[in-house]
Short mmCIF file of C-alpha atoms in Angstrom, two decimals:
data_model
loop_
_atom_site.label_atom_id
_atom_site.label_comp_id
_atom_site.label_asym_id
_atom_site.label_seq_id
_atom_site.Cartn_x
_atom_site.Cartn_y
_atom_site.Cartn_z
CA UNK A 29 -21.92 38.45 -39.19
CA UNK A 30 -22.46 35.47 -37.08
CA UNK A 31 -22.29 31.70 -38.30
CA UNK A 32 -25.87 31.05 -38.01
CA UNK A 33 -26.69 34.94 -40.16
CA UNK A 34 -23.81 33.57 -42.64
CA UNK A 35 -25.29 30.18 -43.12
CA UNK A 36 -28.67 31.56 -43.92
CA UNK A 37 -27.34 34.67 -46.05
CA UNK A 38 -26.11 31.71 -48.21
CA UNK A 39 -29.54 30.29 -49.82
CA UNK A 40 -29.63 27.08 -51.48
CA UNK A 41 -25.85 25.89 -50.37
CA UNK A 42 -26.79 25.86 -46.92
CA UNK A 43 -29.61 24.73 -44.58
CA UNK A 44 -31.67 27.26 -43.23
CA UNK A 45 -32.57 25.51 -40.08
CA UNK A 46 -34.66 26.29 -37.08
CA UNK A 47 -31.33 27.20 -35.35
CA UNK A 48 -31.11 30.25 -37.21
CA UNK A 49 -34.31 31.78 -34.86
CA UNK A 50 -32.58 30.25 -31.82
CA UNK A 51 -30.95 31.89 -28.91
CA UNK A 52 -26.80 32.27 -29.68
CA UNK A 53 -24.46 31.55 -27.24
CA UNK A 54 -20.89 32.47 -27.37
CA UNK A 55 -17.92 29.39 -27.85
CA UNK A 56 -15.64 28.90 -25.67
CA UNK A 57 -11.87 30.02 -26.25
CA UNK A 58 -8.31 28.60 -25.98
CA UNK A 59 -7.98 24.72 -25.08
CA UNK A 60 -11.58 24.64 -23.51
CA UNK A 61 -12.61 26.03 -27.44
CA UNK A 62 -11.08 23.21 -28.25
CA UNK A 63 -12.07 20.38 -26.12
CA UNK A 64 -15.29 21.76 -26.31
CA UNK A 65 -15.56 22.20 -29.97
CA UNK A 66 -18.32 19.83 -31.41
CA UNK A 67 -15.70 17.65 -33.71
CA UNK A 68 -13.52 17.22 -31.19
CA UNK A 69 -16.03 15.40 -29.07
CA UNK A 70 -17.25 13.71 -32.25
CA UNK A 71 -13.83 12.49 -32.79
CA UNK A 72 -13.30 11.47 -29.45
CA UNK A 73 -16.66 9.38 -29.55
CA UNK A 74 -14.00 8.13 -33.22
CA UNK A 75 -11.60 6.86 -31.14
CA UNK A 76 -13.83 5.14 -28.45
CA UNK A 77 -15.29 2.83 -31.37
CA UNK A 78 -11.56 3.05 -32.95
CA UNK A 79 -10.40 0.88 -29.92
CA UNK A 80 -13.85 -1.73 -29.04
CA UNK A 81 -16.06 -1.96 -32.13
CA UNK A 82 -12.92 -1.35 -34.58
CA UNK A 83 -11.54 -4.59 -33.09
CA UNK A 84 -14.60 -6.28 -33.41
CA UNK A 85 -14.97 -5.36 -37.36
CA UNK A 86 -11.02 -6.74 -37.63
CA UNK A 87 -11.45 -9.73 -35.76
CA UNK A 88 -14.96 -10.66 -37.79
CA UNK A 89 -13.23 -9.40 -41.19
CA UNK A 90 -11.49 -12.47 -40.88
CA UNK A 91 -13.86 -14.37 -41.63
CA UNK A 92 -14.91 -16.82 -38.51
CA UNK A 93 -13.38 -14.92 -35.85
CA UNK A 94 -9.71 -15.84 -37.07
CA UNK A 95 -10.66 -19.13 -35.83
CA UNK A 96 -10.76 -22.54 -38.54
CA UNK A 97 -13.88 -23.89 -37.86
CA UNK A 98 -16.31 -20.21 -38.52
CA UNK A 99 -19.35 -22.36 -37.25
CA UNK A 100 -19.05 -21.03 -33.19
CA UNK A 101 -17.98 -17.50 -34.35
CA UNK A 102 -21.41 -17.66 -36.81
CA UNK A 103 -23.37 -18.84 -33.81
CA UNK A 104 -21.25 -16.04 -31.29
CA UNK A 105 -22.92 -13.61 -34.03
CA UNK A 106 -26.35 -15.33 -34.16
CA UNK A 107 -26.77 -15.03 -30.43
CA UNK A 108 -24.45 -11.25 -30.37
CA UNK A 109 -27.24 -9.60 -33.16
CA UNK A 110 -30.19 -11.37 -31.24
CA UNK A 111 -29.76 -9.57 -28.17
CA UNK A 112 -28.65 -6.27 -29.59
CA UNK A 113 -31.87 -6.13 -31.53
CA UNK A 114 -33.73 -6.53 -28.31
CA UNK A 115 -31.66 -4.29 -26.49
CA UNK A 116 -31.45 -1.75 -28.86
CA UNK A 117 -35.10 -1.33 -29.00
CA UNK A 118 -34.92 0.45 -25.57
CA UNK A 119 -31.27 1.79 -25.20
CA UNK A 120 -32.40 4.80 -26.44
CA UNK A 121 -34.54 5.09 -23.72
CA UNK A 122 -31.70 3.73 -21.56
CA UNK A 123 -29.31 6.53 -22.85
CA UNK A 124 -31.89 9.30 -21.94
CA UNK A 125 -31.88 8.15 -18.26
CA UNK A 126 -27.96 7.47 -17.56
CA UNK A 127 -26.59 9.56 -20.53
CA UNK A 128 -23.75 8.56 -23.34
CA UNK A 129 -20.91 8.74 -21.37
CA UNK A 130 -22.25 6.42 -18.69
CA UNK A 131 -23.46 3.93 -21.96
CA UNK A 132 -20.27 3.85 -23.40
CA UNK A 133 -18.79 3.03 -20.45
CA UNK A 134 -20.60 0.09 -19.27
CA UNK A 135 -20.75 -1.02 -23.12
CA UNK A 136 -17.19 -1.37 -24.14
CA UNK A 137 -16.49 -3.94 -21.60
CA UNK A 138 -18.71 -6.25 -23.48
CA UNK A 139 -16.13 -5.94 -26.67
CA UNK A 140 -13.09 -6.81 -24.35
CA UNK A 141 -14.87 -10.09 -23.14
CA UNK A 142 -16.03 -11.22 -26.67
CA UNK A 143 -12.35 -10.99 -27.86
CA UNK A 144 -10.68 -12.43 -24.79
CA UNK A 145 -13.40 -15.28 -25.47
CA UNK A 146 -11.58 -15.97 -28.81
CA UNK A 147 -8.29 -16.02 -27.12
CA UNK A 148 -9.38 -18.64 -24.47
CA UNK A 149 -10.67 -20.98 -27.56
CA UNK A 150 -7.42 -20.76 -29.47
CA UNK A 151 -5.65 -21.95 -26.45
CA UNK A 152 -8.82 -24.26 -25.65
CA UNK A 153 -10.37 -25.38 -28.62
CA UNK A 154 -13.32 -26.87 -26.31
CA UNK A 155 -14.27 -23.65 -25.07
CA UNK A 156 -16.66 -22.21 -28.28
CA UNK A 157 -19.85 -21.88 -25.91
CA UNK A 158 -17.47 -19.39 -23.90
CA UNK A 159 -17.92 -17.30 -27.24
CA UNK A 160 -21.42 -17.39 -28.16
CA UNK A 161 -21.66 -16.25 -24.01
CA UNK A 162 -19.83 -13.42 -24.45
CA UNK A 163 -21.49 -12.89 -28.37
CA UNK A 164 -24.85 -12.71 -26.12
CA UNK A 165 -23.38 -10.21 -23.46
CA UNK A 166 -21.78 -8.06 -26.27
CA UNK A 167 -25.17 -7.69 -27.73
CA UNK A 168 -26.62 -6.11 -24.70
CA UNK A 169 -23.49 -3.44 -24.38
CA UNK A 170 -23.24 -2.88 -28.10
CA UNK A 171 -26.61 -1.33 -27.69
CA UNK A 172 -25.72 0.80 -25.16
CA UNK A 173 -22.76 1.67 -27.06
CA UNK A 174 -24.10 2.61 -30.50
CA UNK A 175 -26.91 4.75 -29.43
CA UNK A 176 -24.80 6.91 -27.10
CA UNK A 177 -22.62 6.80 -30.50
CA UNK A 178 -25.64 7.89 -32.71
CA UNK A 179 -27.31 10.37 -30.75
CA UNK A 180 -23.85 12.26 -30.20
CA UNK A 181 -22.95 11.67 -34.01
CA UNK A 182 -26.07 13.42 -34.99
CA UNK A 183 -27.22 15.89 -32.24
CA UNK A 184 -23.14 17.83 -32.23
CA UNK A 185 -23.46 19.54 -35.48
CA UNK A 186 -25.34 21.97 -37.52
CA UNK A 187 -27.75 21.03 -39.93
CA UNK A 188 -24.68 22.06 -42.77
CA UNK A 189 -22.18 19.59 -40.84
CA UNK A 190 -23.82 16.21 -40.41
CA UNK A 191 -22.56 14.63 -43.20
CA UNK A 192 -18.94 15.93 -42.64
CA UNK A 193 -18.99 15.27 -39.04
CA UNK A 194 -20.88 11.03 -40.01
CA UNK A 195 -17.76 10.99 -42.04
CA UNK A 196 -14.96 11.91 -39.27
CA UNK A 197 -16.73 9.61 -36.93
CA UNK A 198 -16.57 7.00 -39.57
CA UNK A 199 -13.12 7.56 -40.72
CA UNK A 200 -11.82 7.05 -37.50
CA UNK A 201 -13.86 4.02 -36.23
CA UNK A 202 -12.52 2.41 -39.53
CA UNK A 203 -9.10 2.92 -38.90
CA UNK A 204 -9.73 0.56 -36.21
CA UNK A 205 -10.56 -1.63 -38.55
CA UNK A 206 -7.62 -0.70 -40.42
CA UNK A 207 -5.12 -1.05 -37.25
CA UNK A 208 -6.31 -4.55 -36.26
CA UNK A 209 -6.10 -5.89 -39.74
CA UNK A 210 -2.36 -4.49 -40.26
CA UNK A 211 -1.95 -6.54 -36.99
CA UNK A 212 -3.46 -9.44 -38.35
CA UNK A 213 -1.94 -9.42 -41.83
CA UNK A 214 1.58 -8.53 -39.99
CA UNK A 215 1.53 -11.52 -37.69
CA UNK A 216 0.42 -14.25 -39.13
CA UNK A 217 2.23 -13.28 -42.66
CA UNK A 218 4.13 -16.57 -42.30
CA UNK A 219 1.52 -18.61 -40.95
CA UNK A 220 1.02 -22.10 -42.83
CA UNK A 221 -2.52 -22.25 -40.31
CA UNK A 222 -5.32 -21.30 -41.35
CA UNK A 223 -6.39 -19.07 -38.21
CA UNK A 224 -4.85 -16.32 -36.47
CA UNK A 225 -2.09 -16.83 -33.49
CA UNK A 226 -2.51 -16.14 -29.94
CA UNK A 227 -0.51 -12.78 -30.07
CA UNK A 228 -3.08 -11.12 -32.42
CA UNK A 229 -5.62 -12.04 -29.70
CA UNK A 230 -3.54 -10.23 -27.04
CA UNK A 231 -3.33 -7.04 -28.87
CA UNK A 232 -6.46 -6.79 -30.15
CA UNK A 233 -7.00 -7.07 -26.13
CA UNK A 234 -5.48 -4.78 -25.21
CA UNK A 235 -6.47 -1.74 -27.56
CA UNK A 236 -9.91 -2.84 -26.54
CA UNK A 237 -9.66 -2.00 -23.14
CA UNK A 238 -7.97 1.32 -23.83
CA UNK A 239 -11.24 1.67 -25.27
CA UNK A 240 -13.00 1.35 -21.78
CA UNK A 241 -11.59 4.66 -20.44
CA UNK A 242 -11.70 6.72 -23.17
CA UNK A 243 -15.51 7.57 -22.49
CA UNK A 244 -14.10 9.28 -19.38
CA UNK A 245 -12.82 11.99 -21.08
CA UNK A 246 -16.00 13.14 -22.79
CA UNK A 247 -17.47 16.39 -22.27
CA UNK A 248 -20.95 16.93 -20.66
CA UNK A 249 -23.22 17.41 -22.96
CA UNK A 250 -25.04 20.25 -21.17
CA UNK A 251 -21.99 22.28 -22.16
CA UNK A 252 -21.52 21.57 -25.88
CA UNK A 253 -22.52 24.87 -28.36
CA UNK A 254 -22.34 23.92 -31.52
CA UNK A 255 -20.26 26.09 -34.13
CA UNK A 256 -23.62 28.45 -34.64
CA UNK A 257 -23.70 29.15 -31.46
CA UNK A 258 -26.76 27.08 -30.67
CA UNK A 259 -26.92 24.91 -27.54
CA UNK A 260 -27.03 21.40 -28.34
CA UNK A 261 -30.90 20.79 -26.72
CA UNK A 262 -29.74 19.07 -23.22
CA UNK A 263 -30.76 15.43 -22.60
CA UNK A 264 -33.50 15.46 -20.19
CA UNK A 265 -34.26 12.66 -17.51
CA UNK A 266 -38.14 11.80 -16.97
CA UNK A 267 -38.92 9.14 -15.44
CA UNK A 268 -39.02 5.55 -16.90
CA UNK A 269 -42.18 5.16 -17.90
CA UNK A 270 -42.24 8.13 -19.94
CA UNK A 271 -39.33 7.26 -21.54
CA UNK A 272 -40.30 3.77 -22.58
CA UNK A 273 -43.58 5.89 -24.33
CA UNK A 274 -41.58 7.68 -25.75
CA UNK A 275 -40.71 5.28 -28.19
CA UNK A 276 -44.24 4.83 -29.32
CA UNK A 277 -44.47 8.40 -29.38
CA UNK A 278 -41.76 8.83 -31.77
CA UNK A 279 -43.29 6.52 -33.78
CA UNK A 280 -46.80 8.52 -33.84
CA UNK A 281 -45.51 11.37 -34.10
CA UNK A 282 -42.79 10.98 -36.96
CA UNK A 283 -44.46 7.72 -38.77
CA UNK A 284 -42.21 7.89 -41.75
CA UNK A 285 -39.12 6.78 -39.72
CA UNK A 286 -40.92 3.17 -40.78
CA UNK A 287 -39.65 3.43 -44.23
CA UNK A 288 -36.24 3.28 -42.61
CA UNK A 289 -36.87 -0.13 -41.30
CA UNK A 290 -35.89 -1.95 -44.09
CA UNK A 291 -32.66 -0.26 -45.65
CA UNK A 292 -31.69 -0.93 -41.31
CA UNK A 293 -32.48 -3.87 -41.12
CA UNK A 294 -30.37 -4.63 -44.21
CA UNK A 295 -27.40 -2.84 -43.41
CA UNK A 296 -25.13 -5.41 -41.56
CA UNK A 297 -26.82 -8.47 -43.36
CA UNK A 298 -23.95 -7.99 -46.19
CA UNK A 299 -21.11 -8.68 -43.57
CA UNK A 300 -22.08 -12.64 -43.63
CA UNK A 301 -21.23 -13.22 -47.27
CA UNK A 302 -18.46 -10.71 -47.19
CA UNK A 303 -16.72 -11.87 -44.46
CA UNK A 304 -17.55 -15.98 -44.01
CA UNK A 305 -18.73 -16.98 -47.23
CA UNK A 306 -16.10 -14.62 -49.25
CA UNK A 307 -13.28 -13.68 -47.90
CA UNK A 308 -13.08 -16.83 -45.06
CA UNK A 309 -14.69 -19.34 -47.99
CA UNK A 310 -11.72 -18.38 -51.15
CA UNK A 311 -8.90 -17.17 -48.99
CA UNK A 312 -5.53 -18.14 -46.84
CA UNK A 313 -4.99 -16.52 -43.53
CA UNK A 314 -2.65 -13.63 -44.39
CA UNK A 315 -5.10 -12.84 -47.36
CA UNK A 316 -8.02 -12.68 -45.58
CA UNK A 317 -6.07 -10.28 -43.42
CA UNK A 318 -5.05 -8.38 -46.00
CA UNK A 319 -8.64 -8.11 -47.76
CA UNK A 320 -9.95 -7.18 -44.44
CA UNK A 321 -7.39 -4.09 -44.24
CA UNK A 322 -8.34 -2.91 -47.82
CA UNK A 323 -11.77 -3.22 -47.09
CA UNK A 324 -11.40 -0.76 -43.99
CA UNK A 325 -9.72 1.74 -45.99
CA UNK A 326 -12.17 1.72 -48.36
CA UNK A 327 -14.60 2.56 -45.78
CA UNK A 328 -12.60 5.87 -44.71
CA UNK A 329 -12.61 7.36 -48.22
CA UNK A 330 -16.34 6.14 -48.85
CA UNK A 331 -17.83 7.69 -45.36
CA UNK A 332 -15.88 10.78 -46.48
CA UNK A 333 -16.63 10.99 -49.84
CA UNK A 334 -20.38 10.84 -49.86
CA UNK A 335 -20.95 13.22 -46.24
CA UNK A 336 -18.56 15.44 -47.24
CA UNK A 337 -18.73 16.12 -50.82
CA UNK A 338 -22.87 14.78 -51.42
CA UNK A 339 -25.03 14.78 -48.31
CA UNK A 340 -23.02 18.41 -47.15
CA UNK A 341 -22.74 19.92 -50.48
CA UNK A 342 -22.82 23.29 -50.18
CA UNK A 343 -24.20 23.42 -53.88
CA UNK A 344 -27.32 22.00 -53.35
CA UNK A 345 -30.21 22.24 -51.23
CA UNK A 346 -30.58 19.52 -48.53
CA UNK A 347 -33.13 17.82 -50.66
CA UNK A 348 -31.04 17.39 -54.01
CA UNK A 349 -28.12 16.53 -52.09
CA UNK A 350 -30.85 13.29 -50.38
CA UNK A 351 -32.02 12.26 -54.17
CA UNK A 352 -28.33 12.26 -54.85
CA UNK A 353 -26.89 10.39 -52.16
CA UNK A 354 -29.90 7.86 -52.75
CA UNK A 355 -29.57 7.46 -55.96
CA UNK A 356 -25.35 6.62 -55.71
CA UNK A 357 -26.00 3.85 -53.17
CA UNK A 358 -28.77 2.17 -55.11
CA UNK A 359 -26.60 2.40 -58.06
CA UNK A 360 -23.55 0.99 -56.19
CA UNK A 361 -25.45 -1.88 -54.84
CA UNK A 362 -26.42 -2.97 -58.04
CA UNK A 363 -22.98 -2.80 -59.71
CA UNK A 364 -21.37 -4.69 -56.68
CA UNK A 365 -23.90 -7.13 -56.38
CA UNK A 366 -23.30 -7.68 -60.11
CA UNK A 367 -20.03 -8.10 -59.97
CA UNK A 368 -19.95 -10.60 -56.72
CA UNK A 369 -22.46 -12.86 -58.83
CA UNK A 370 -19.65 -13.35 -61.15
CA UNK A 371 -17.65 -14.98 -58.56
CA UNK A 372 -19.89 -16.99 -56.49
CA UNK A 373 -21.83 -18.36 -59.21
CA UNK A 374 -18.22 -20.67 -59.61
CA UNK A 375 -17.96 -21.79 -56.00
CA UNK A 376 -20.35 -23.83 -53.14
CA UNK A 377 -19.71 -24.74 -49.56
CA UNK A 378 -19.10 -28.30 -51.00
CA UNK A 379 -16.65 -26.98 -53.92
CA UNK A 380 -15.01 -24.69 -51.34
CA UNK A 381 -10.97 -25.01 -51.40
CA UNK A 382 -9.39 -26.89 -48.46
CA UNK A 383 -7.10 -25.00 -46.00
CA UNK A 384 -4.40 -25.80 -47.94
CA UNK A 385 -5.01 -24.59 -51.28
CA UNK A 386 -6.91 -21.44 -50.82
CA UNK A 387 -6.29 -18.36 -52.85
CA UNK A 388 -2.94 -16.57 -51.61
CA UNK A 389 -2.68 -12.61 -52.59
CA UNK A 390 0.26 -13.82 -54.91
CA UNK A 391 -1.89 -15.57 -57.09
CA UNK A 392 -2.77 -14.04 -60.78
CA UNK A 393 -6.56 -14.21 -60.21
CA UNK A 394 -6.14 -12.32 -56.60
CA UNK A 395 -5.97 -8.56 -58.09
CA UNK A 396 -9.69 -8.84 -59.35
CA UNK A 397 -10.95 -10.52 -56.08
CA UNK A 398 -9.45 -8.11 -54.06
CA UNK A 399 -11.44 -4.90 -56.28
CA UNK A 400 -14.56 -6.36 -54.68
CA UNK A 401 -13.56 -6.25 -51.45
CA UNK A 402 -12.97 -2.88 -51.84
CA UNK A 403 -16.40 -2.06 -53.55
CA UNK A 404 -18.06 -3.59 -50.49
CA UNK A 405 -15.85 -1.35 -47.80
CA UNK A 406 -17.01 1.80 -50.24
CA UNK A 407 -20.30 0.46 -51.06
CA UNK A 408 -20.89 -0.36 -46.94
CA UNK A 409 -19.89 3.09 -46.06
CA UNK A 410 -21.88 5.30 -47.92
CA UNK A 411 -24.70 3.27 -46.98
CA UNK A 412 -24.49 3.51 -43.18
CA UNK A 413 -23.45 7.35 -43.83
CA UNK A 414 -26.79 7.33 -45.58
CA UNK A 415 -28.51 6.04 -43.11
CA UNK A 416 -27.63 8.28 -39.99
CA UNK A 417 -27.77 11.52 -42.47
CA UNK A 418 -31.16 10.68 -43.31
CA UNK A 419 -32.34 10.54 -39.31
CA UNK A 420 -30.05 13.49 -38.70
CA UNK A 421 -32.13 15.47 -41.44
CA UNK A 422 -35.01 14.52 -39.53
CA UNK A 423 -34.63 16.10 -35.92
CA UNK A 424 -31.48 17.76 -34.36
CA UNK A 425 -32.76 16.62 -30.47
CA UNK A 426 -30.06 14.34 -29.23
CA UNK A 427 -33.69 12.21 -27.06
CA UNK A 428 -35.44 12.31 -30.62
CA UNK A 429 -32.35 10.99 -31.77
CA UNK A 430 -30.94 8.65 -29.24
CA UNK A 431 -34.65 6.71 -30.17
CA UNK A 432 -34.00 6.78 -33.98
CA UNK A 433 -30.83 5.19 -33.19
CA UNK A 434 -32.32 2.54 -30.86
CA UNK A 435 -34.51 1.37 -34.47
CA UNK A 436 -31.69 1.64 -36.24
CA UNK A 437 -29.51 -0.63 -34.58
CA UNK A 438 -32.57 -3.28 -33.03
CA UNK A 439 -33.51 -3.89 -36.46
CA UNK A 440 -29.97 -4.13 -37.90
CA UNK A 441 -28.89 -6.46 -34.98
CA UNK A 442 -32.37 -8.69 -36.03
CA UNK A 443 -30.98 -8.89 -39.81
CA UNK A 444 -27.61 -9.83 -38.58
CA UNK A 445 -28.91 -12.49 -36.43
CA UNK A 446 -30.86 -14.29 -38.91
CA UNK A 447 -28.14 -14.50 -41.40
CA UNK A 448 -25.34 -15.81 -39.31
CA UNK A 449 -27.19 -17.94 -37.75
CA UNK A 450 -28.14 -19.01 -41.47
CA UNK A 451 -24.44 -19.32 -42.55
CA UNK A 452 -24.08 -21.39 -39.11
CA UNK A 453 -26.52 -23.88 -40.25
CA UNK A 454 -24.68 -24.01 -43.31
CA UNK A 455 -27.25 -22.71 -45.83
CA UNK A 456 -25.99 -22.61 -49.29
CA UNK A 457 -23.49 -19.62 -50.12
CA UNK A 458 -25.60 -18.47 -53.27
CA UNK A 459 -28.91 -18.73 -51.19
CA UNK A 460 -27.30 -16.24 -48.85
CA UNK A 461 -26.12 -14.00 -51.29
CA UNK A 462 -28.99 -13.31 -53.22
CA UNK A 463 -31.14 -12.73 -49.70
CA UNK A 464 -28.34 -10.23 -49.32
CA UNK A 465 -28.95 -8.74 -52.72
CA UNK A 466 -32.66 -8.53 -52.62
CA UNK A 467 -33.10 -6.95 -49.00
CA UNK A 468 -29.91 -4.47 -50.10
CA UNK A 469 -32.41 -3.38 -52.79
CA UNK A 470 -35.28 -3.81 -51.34
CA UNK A 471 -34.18 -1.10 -48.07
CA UNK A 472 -33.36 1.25 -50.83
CA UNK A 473 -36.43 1.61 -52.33
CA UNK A 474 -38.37 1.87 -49.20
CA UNK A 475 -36.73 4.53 -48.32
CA UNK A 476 -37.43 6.25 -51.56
CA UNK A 477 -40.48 7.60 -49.85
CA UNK A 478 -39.07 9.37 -47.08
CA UNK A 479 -36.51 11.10 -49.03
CA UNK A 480 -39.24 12.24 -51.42
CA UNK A 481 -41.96 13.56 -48.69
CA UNK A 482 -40.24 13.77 -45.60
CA UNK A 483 -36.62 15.12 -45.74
CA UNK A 484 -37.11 18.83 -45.84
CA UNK A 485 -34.46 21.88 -47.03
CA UNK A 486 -34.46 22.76 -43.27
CA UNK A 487 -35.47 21.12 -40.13
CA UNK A 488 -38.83 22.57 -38.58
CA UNK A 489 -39.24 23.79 -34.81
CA UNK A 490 -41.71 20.42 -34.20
CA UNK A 491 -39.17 17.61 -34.94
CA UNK A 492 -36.75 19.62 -32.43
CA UNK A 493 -37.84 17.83 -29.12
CA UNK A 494 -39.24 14.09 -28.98
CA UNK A 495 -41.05 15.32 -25.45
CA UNK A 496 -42.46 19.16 -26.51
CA UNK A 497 -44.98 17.75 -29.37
CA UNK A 498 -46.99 16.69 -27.57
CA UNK A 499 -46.03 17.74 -23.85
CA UNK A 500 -45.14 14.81 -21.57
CA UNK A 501 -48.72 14.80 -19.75
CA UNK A 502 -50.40 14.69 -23.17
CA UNK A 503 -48.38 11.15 -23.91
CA UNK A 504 -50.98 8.78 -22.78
CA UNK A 505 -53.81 10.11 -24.99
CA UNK A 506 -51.71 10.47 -27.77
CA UNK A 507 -50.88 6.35 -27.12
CA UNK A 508 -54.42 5.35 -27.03
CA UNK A 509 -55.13 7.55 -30.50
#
């Protein structure tokens, strides 16, 4: 019996997906079976955000950049999240032209400049509009980069493997996370300053451009068969203009992705307080390092715990597995939220510690603090795993996909960008916080709806293809509907 025969023979633990009446190809064997094989590429994809947008997450996890004064990494951010959430709006677009591999390639430069920009102002400290430069060019190639990401992510496996796969993508592109911090916890362990030395700079450097060429060994997607046998649906190349309609068409023709809007453009709004206003506001160097590794970590076991175990529960059908997943994030965001209250309820930007007396991981009222970093990796994790399962469950069609993606991240980049630029104004830590509260909750239960009408046990023939419903020459009258 085949995969696909197996997977349907199986009822309510698996998805019985439109792939099951599609044609079946047969895998390749050996090493090609291997390089081939859908989460190895996944991985791969891993590693390529391991190396660039890991070392981002360390260097920000830092809280300012590693830097003292956090008020030109805040503005680096402002301006980095402004132009991602224009860019994003049509990378998607862009990605269906060039393709992922040519996206991640021209993208991961733009992480290699941002960091060397941080390097340049620790051995110039009159050099911070160097960084919010390079925050602005690293918007415009972290688009490029997360969509080819995305549309990869969700397009290589089956219907029964999304969340498994979300969670080996985000295992690995958190133990970048994880890397960078050991190297930041490491080398500035006996550090009396209160930012990070020139020699974390360097590395963090250099595993970013390693980063650059790993997009060169990615397969061609025209060649990838997933582990059913189906033929991932090959990324077509119209010309522009279609593809800039197609993002309206996406949005006529699959209106609930709206109700997504919100829980995206929530979903990196958190970092701010976590990062500046938390860990960079209560802690010394080598414990913000520290917290920043933990935090990662967390993130590993979270991703996995909630795509493996929840969203890809054999047990359930697809749609108890969404009502369950949704209702384990809205619960966690309450409890964490909770809990962080606690905290900054005791502390303001005026009554923050100075440099020198900031909370070192040796101190008795460290242990508790540390908990809620933790809560936030897990808490962060399963949300973004969320997210991306829920747009996988809508459409398998890498195009479809790649456009889903483009929302994702445009409105995600627009949240980020009007909270650190907030934070670089200096807005009061509580004010932040509770904006971060209220929108976490408030994406959550807009996308209540979605998972209640529109995520479906199996994914239907129409929301295969972004460009066969309706056909490419029907596009215009479909616009002007």
């Amino acid at each position: 019996m085949s995969t696909a025969e197996e997977e349907k023979a199986q009822g309510c633990g698996s998805d019985t997906s439109s792939a099951n009446r599609a044609e079946i190809y047969d895998r390749p064997r050996g090493w090609r079976g291997v390089y081939y094989h859908t989460a190895t590429q996944v991985c791969l994809v891993g590693f390529v955000c391991f190396m660039c947008p890991g070392m981002f997450n360390a260097l920000t996890g830092l809280g300012g950049g590693g830097q003292i004064d956090a008020t030109s990494s805040a503005n680096a951010n402002a301006a980095l999240y402004a132009t991602f959430a224009f860019f994003a709006f049509f990378s998607g677009s862009v990605h269906n032209v060039v393709g992922p591999k040519v996206c991640l390639m021209l993208g991961t430069w733009g992480y290699s400049l941002y960091i060397a920009s941080y390097l340049a102002t620790n051995i110039n400290p009159h050099t911070g509009d160097f960084v919010v430069v390079s925050g602005a060019i690293l918007g415009v190639c972290a688009a490029l980069v997360w969509t080819a990401q995305g549309s990869l992510m969700m397009a290589y496996p089956t219907e029964a493997e999304k969340g498994t796969y979300i969670g080996y993508f985000w295992g690995i592109f958190n133990l970048g996370g994880v890397v960078g911090s050991t190297v930041a916890f490491a080398s500035n362990y006996n550090s009396t300053a209160n930012g990070v030395s020139n020699g974390t700079y360097i590395v963090f450097l250099v595993l970013s451009f390693t980063g650059v060429i790993l997009p060169l060994f990615l397969a061609d997607p025209y060649k990838m068969i997933r582990t059913d046998g189906t033929r991932v649906t090959p990324i077509r190349h119209p010309s522009w203009k279609t593809e800039f309609i197609s993002l309206f068409v996406a949005l006529r023709t699959d209106p609930w992705i709206v109700l997504l809007f919100p829980m995206f453009f929530s979903s990196n709004y958190f970092y701010t307080w976590q990062f500046n206003d938390y860990n960079g506001a209560l802690f010394d160097i080598r414990t913000r390092g520290l917290n920043n590794f933990v935090y990662w970590t967390a993130q590993i076991f979270g991703s996995f715990f909630i795509g493996h175990y929840i969203l890809d529960s054999r047990r359930l059908r697809r749609r108890a597995r969404a009502f369950l997943g949704w209702s384990i994030v809205v619960a966690s965001v309450f409890a964490v939220h909770i809990w962080a209250y606690m905290y900054q309820k005791n502390y303001t930007r005026a009554s923050e510690p100075p440099d020198g007396v900031k909370m070192d991981m040796h101190d008795p009222q460290y242990p508790s603090r540390v908990w809620l970093m933790i809560s936030y990796g897990l808490l962060d994790s399963m949300w973004q795993t969320t997210a991306y399962w829920l747009m996988g469950a809508m459409s398998n069609d890498p195009a479809k996909l790649a456009v889903f993606t483009g929302f994702y991240k445009c409105f995600q980049s627009a949240g980020s960008a009007v909270v650190w630029r907030l934070d670089a104004v200096q807005k009061p830590y509580m004010d932040i916080f509770i904006s971060t509260w209220v929108l976490a909750a408030a994406g959550m239960i807009c996308a209540f709806p979605l998972v209640y009408k529109r995520v479906k046990d199996y994914t239907e023939i129409d929301d295969e293809a972004l460009l066969n419903r309706p056909n490419v020459e029907k596009i215009p009258e479909l616009i002007k509907k």
